[in-house]
Amino acid sequence: TLAVVVSSMANVSRAVSNLEAHLQTRLLNRTTRRIALTEAGKRYLLRCEQILAYVEEAEAEASDAHSRPAGQLKVHTMTGIGQHYVIDAIARYRKTHPDVTFDLTLANRVPDLLNEGYDVSIVLASELPDSGFVSQRLGITYSIVCASPGYVKTNGTADKPGDLLNHACLRL
């Protein structure tokens, strides 16, 4: 809401005179007993009221944007995370926020967020590249290396992580 505070009738009179000079037209007919809008004044007042209504509507929309999310989110996530967690999370989110739509990409790579236009990327990474982006740790994952006795007998064991490159691995 807009409010105008005026300290005196003299200030009001001066402000109206300045406005009339700026517009190069009379807005008010003044007599000693009465002040009335001219036709130009009526049209100007109507247009100003419309503008103020648009401003109030824009303010309401902007305020509503904070309280009621809407629009599209472009999201990237690693395939496994997306299939096991994100798809269900999106479905639950859409139940309470139906005005939000998602463009979801499942890919096992770290995307170029800026050039590919992603709003959010959920990745498995021990460290992220230094950038101006905001990152948030969502959790910690643990890896366990397992092998059947038959596989170990045939292929041997891995003594260090790099040895896994020479083994047939299944990542879950």
PDB file of C-alpha atoms in Angstrom:
ATOM      1  CA  THR A   1       0.000   0.000   0.000  1.00  0.00           C
ATOM      2  CA  LEU A   2       1.111   3.499  -0.796  1.00  0.00           C
ATOM      3  CA  ALA A   3       0.622   6.415   1.533  1.00  0.00           C
ATOM      4  CA  VAL A   4       1.046  10.103   0.900  1.00  0.00           C
ATOM      5  CA  VAL A   5       1.715  12.367   3.832  1.00  0.00           C
ATOM      6  CA  VAL A   6       1.113  16.080   3.341  1.00  0.00           C
ATOM      7  CA  SER A   7       1.890  18.635   5.983  1.00  0.00           C
ATOM      8  CA  SER A   8      -0.437  21.487   4.966  1.00  0.00           C
ATOM      9  CA  MET A   9      -2.984  22.779   2.440  1.00  0.00           C
ATOM     10  CA  ALA A  10      -0.294  25.093   1.091  1.00  0.00           C
ATOM     11  CA  ASN A  11       1.878  22.075   0.289  1.00  0.00           C
ATOM     12  CA  VAL A  12      -1.067  20.337  -1.407  1.00  0.00           C
ATOM     13  CA  SER A  13      -1.817  23.437  -3.466  1.00  0.00           C
ATOM     14  CA  ARG A  14       1.862  23.753  -4.461  1.00  0.00           C
ATOM     15  CA  ALA A  15       2.078  20.049  -5.386  1.00  0.00           C
ATOM     16  CA  VAL A  16      -1.058  20.280  -7.568  1.00  0.00           C
ATOM     17  CA  SER A  17       0.234  23.451  -9.247  1.00  0.00           C
ATOM     18  CA  ASN A  18       3.580  21.762  -9.952  1.00  0.00           C
ATOM     19  CA  LEU A  19       1.788  18.731 -11.409  1.00  0.00           C
ATOM     20  CA  GLU A  20      -0.404  20.934 -13.615  1.00  0.00           C
ATOM     21  CA  ALA A  21       2.698  22.781 -14.831  1.00  0.00           C
ATOM     22  CA  HIS A  22       4.444  19.492 -15.564  1.00  0.00           C
ATOM     23  CA  LEU A  23       1.413  18.146 -17.479  1.00  0.00           C
ATOM     24  CA  GLN A  24       0.757  21.544 -19.079  1.00  0.00           C
ATOM     25  CA  THR A  25      -2.959  21.290 -18.324  1.00  0.00           C
ATOM     26  CA  ARG A  26      -5.395  22.223 -15.582  1.00  0.00           C
ATOM     27  CA  LEU A  27      -6.551  19.369 -13.390  1.00  0.00           C
ATOM     28  CA  LEU A  28      -8.746  21.379 -11.008  1.00  0.00           C
ATOM     29  CA  ASN A  29     -11.266  24.191 -11.395  1.00  0.00           C
ATOM     30  CA  ARG A  30     -10.884  26.384  -8.325  1.00  0.00           C
ATOM     31  CA  THR A  31     -13.325  28.965  -7.019  1.00  0.00           C
ATOM     32  CA  THR A  32     -13.461  30.607  -3.605  1.00  0.00           C
ATOM     33  CA  ARG A  33     -16.150  28.130  -2.545  1.00  0.00           C
ATOM     34  CA  ARG A  34     -15.395  24.994  -4.497  1.00  0.00           C
ATOM     35  CA  ILE A  35     -12.718  22.826  -6.084  1.00  0.00           C
ATOM     36  CA  ALA A  36     -13.724  20.364  -8.841  1.00  0.00           C
ATOM     37  CA  LEU A  37     -11.867  18.152 -11.272  1.00  0.00           C
ATOM     38  CA  THR A  38     -11.658  19.233 -14.902  1.00  0.00           C
ATOM     39  CA  GLU A  39     -12.292  16.602 -17.592  1.00  0.00           C
ATOM     40  CA  ALA A  40      -8.510  16.227 -17.939  1.00  0.00           C
ATOM     41  CA  GLY A  41      -8.300  15.910 -14.145  1.00  0.00           C
ATOM     42  CA  LYS A  42     -10.950  13.162 -14.130  1.00  0.00           C
ATOM     43  CA  ARG A  43      -9.126  11.190 -16.846  1.00  0.00           C
ATOM     44  CA  TYR A  44      -5.776  11.677 -15.075  1.00  0.00           C
ATOM     45  CA  LEU A  45      -7.232  10.551 -11.721  1.00  0.00           C
ATOM     46  CA  LEU A  46      -8.821   7.471 -13.313  1.00  0.00           C
ATOM     47  CA  ARG A  47      -5.523   6.505 -14.963  1.00  0.00           C
ATOM     48  CA  CYS A  48      -3.602   7.038 -11.699  1.00  0.00           C
ATOM     49  CA  GLU A  49      -6.106   4.839  -9.847  1.00  0.00           C
ATOM     50  CA  GLN A  50      -5.604   2.124 -12.477  1.00  0.00           C
ATOM     51  CA  ILE A  51      -1.825   2.396 -12.126  1.00  0.00           C
ATOM     52  CA  LEU A  52      -2.073   2.150  -8.337  1.00  0.00           C
ATOM     53  CA  ALA A  53      -4.287  -0.926  -8.709  1.00  0.00           C
ATOM     54  CA  TYR A  54      -1.627  -2.519 -10.957  1.00  0.00           C
ATOM     55  CA  VAL A  55       1.073  -1.658  -8.413  1.00  0.00           C
ATOM     56  CA  GLU A  56      -0.969  -3.228  -5.597  1.00  0.00           C
ATOM     57  CA  GLU A  57      -1.558  -6.314  -7.756  1.00  0.00           C
ATOM     58  CA  ALA A  58       2.174  -6.573  -8.532  1.00  0.00           C
ATOM     59  CA  GLU A  59       3.009  -6.241  -4.830  1.00  0.00           C
ATOM     60  CA  ALA A  60       0.495  -8.967  -3.978  1.00  0.00           C
ATOM     61  CA  GLU A  61       1.966 -11.279  -6.639  1.00  0.00           C
ATOM     62  CA  ALA A  62       5.498 -10.623  -5.404  1.00  0.00           C
ATOM     63  CA  SER A  63       4.467 -11.283  -1.807  1.00  0.00           C
ATOM     64  CA  ASP A  64       2.557 -14.393  -2.864  1.00  0.00           C
ATOM     65  CA  ALA A  65       5.660 -15.721  -4.642  1.00  0.00           C
ATOM     66  CA  HIS A  66       7.308 -16.160  -1.245  1.00  0.00           C
ATOM     67  CA  SER A  67       4.333 -17.898   0.306  1.00  0.00           C
ATOM     68  CA  ARG A  68       3.170 -19.990  -2.669  1.00  0.00           C
ATOM     69  CA  PRO A  69       5.849 -21.433  -4.962  1.00  0.00           C
ATOM     70  CA  ALA A  70       5.087 -21.601  -8.673  1.00  0.00           C
ATOM     71  CA  GLY A  71       6.979 -22.139 -11.909  1.00  0.00           C
ATOM     72  CA  GLN A  72       9.376 -24.699 -13.289  1.00  0.00           C
ATOM     73  CA  LEU A  73      12.509 -26.114 -11.635  1.00  0.00           C
ATOM     74  CA  LYS A  74      15.155 -27.638 -13.870  1.00  0.00           C
ATOM     75  CA  VAL A  75      16.783 -30.379 -11.785  1.00  0.00           C
ATOM     76  CA  HIS A  76      19.751 -32.657 -12.493  1.00  0.00           C
ATOM     77  CA  THR A  77      20.659 -35.647 -10.378  1.00  0.00           C
ATOM     78  CA  MET A  78      22.737 -38.783 -10.658  1.00  0.00           C
ATOM     79  CA  THR A  79      20.654 -41.679 -12.004  1.00  0.00           C
ATOM     80  CA  GLY A  80      20.675 -43.826  -8.861  1.00  0.00           C
ATOM     81  CA  ILE A  81      19.848 -40.941  -6.538  1.00  0.00           C
ATOM     82  CA  GLY A  82      17.066 -39.828  -8.856  1.00  0.00           C
ATOM     83  CA  GLN A  83      15.500 -43.255  -9.152  1.00  0.00           C
ATOM     84  CA  HIS A  84      15.682 -44.056  -5.443  1.00  0.00           C
ATOM     85  CA  TYR A  85      15.008 -40.679  -3.808  1.00  0.00           C
ATOM     86  CA  VAL A  86      14.337 -37.679  -6.043  1.00  0.00           C
ATOM     87  CA  ILE A  87      11.428 -38.971  -8.122  1.00  0.00           C
ATOM     88  CA  ASP A  88       9.460 -39.857  -4.970  1.00  0.00           C
ATOM     89  CA  ALA A  89      10.422 -36.549  -3.328  1.00  0.00           C
ATOM     90  CA  ILE A  90       9.180 -34.625  -6.375  1.00  0.00           C
ATOM     91  CA  ALA A  91       5.864 -36.507  -6.309  1.00  0.00           C
ATOM     92  CA  ARG A  92       5.383 -35.671  -2.610  1.00  0.00           C
ATOM     93  CA  TYR A  93       6.370 -32.020  -3.186  1.00  0.00           C
ATOM     94  CA  ARG A  94       3.914 -31.645  -6.078  1.00  0.00           C
ATOM     95  CA  LYS A  95       1.034 -32.783  -3.860  1.00  0.00           C
ATOM     96  CA  THR A  96       1.487 -29.714  -1.657  1.00  0.00           C
ATOM     97  CA  HIS A  97       2.822 -27.365  -4.385  1.00  0.00           C
ATOM     98  CA  PRO A  98       0.886 -28.162  -7.580  1.00  0.00           C
ATOM     99  CA  ASP A  99       1.967 -24.914  -9.278  1.00  0.00           C
ATOM    100  CA  VAL A 100       5.591 -26.118  -9.403  1.00  0.00           C
ATOM    101  CA  THR A 101       6.630 -28.290 -12.346  1.00  0.00           C
ATOM    102  CA  PHE A 102       9.910 -30.132 -12.780  1.00  0.00           C
ATOM    103  CA  ASP A 103      12.225 -30.716 -15.723  1.00  0.00           C
ATOM    104  CA  LEU A 104      14.242 -33.650 -14.327  1.00  0.00           C
ATOM    105  CA  THR A 105      17.431 -34.978 -15.908  1.00  0.00           C
ATOM    106  CA  LEU A 106      19.000 -38.213 -14.653  1.00  0.00           C
ATOM    107  CA  ALA A 107      22.659 -38.409 -15.721  1.00  0.00           C
ATOM    108  CA  ASN A 108      25.818 -39.709 -14.069  1.00  0.00           C
ATOM    109  CA  ARG A 109      27.907 -36.589 -14.565  1.00  0.00           C
ATOM    110  CA  VAL A 110      28.380 -33.204 -12.955  1.00  0.00           C
ATOM    111  CA  PRO A 111      26.647 -30.752 -15.318  1.00  0.00           C
ATOM    112  CA  ASP A 112      27.663 -27.248 -16.295  1.00  0.00           C
ATOM    113  CA  LEU A 113      24.925 -25.617 -14.203  1.00  0.00           C
ATOM    114  CA  LEU A 114      25.171 -22.185 -15.771  1.00  0.00           C
ATOM    115  CA  ASN A 115      25.360 -23.158 -19.442  1.00  0.00           C
ATOM    116  CA  GLU A 116      22.849 -25.991 -19.150  1.00  0.00           C
ATOM    117  CA  GLY A 117      20.396 -23.867 -17.161  1.00  0.00           C
ATOM    118  CA  TYR A 118      19.907 -26.131 -14.150  1.00  0.00           C
ATOM    119  CA  ASP A 119      18.399 -24.635 -11.012  1.00  0.00           C
ATOM    120  CA  VAL A 120      19.495 -27.577  -8.844  1.00  0.00           C
ATOM    121  CA  SER A 121      21.945 -30.445  -9.213  1.00  0.00           C
ATOM    122  CA  ILE A 122      22.181 -33.345  -6.770  1.00  0.00           C
ATOM    123  CA  VAL A 123      25.475 -35.194  -7.172  1.00  0.00           C
ATOM    124  CA  LEU A 124      27.697 -37.637  -5.322  1.00  0.00           C
ATOM    125  CA  ALA A 125      30.975 -35.826  -4.860  1.00  0.00           C
ATOM    126  CA  SER A 126      33.650 -35.703  -2.225  1.00  0.00           C
ATOM    127  CA  GLU A 127      34.430 -32.171  -3.348  1.00  0.00           C
ATOM    128  CA  LEU A 128      32.795 -29.708  -5.719  1.00  0.00           C
ATOM    129  CA  PRO A 129      34.660 -27.434  -8.121  1.00  0.00           C
ATOM    130  CA  ASP A 130      35.285 -23.967  -6.735  1.00  0.00           C
ATOM    131  CA  SER A 131      32.515 -21.704  -8.003  1.00  0.00           C
ATOM    132  CA  GLY A 132      30.133 -18.986  -6.971  1.00  0.00           C
ATOM    133  CA  PHE A 133      27.331 -21.521  -6.589  1.00  0.00           C
ATOM    134  CA  VAL A 134      25.813 -22.355  -3.234  1.00  0.00           C
ATOM    135  CA  SER A 135      26.170 -25.985  -2.203  1.00  0.00           C
ATOM    136  CA  GLN A 136      24.597 -27.901   0.628  1.00  0.00           C
ATOM    137  CA  ARG A 137      25.592 -31.313   1.916  1.00  0.00           C
ATOM    138  CA  LEU A 138      22.497 -33.494   1.953  1.00  0.00           C
ATOM    139  CA  GLY A 139      24.057 -36.548   3.517  1.00  0.00           C
ATOM    140  CA  ILE A 140      26.933 -38.972   3.616  1.00  0.00           C
ATOM    141  CA  THR A 141      27.235 -42.184   1.641  1.00  0.00           C
ATOM    142  CA  TYR A 142      29.377 -45.189   2.396  1.00  0.00           C
ATOM    143  CA  SER A 143      30.845 -47.696  -0.006  1.00  0.00           C
ATOM    144  CA  ILE A 144      31.396 -51.327   0.801  1.00  0.00           C
ATOM    145  CA  VAL A 145      33.484 -53.591  -1.391  1.00  0.00           C
ATOM    146  CA  CYS A 146      32.125 -57.141  -1.476  1.00  0.00           C
ATOM    147  CA  ALA A 147      33.052 -60.212  -3.477  1.00  0.00           C
ATOM    148  CA  SER A 148      31.909 -63.793  -3.501  1.00  0.00           C
ATOM    149  CA  PRO A 149      34.411 -66.436  -2.408  1.00  0.00           C
ATOM    150  CA  GLY A 150      34.368 -67.823  -5.962  1.00  0.00           C
ATOM    151  CA  TYR A 151      35.228 -64.415  -7.476  1.00  0.00           C
ATOM    152  CA  VAL A 152      38.111 -63.894  -5.022  1.00  0.00           C
ATOM    153  CA  LYS A 153      39.432 -67.397  -5.738  1.00  0.00           C
ATOM    154  CA  THR A 154      39.402 -66.738  -9.489  1.00  0.00           C
ATOM    155  CA  ASN A 155      40.428 -63.043  -9.592  1.00  0.00           C
ATOM    156  CA  GLY A 156      42.186 -62.319  -6.329  1.00  0.00           C
ATOM    157  CA  THR A 157      41.557 -59.434  -3.953  1.00  0.00           C
ATOM    158  CA  ALA A 158      41.972 -55.703  -4.321  1.00  0.00           C
ATOM    159  CA  ASP A 159      44.543 -54.362  -1.871  1.00  0.00           C
ATOM    160  CA  LYS A 160      43.914 -50.684  -2.588  1.00  0.00           C
ATOM    161  CA  PRO A 161      41.074 -48.708  -4.240  1.00  0.00           C
ATOM    162  CA  GLY A 162      42.984 -48.329  -7.517  1.00  0.00           C
ATOM    163  CA  ASP A 163      43.088 -52.124  -7.871  1.00  0.00           C
ATOM    164  CA  LEU A 164      39.321 -52.110  -8.418  1.00  0.00           C
ATOM    165  CA  LEU A 165      39.912 -50.769 -11.936  1.00  0.00           C
ATOM    166  CA  ASN A 166      41.160 -54.248 -12.855  1.00  0.00           C
ATOM    167  CA  HIS A 167      38.112 -56.016 -11.421  1.00  0.00           C
ATOM    168  CA  ALA A 168      34.563 -56.538 -12.641  1.00  0.00           C
ATOM    169  CA  CYS A 169      32.580 -54.272 -10.323  1.00  0.00           C
ATOM    170  CA  LEU A 170      28.874 -53.754  -9.921  1.00  0.00           C
ATOM    171  CA  ARG A 171      27.981 -50.433  -8.319  1.00  0.00           C
ATOM    172  CA  LEU A 172      24.673 -50.222  -6.483  1.00  0.00           C
TER     173      LEU A 172
END
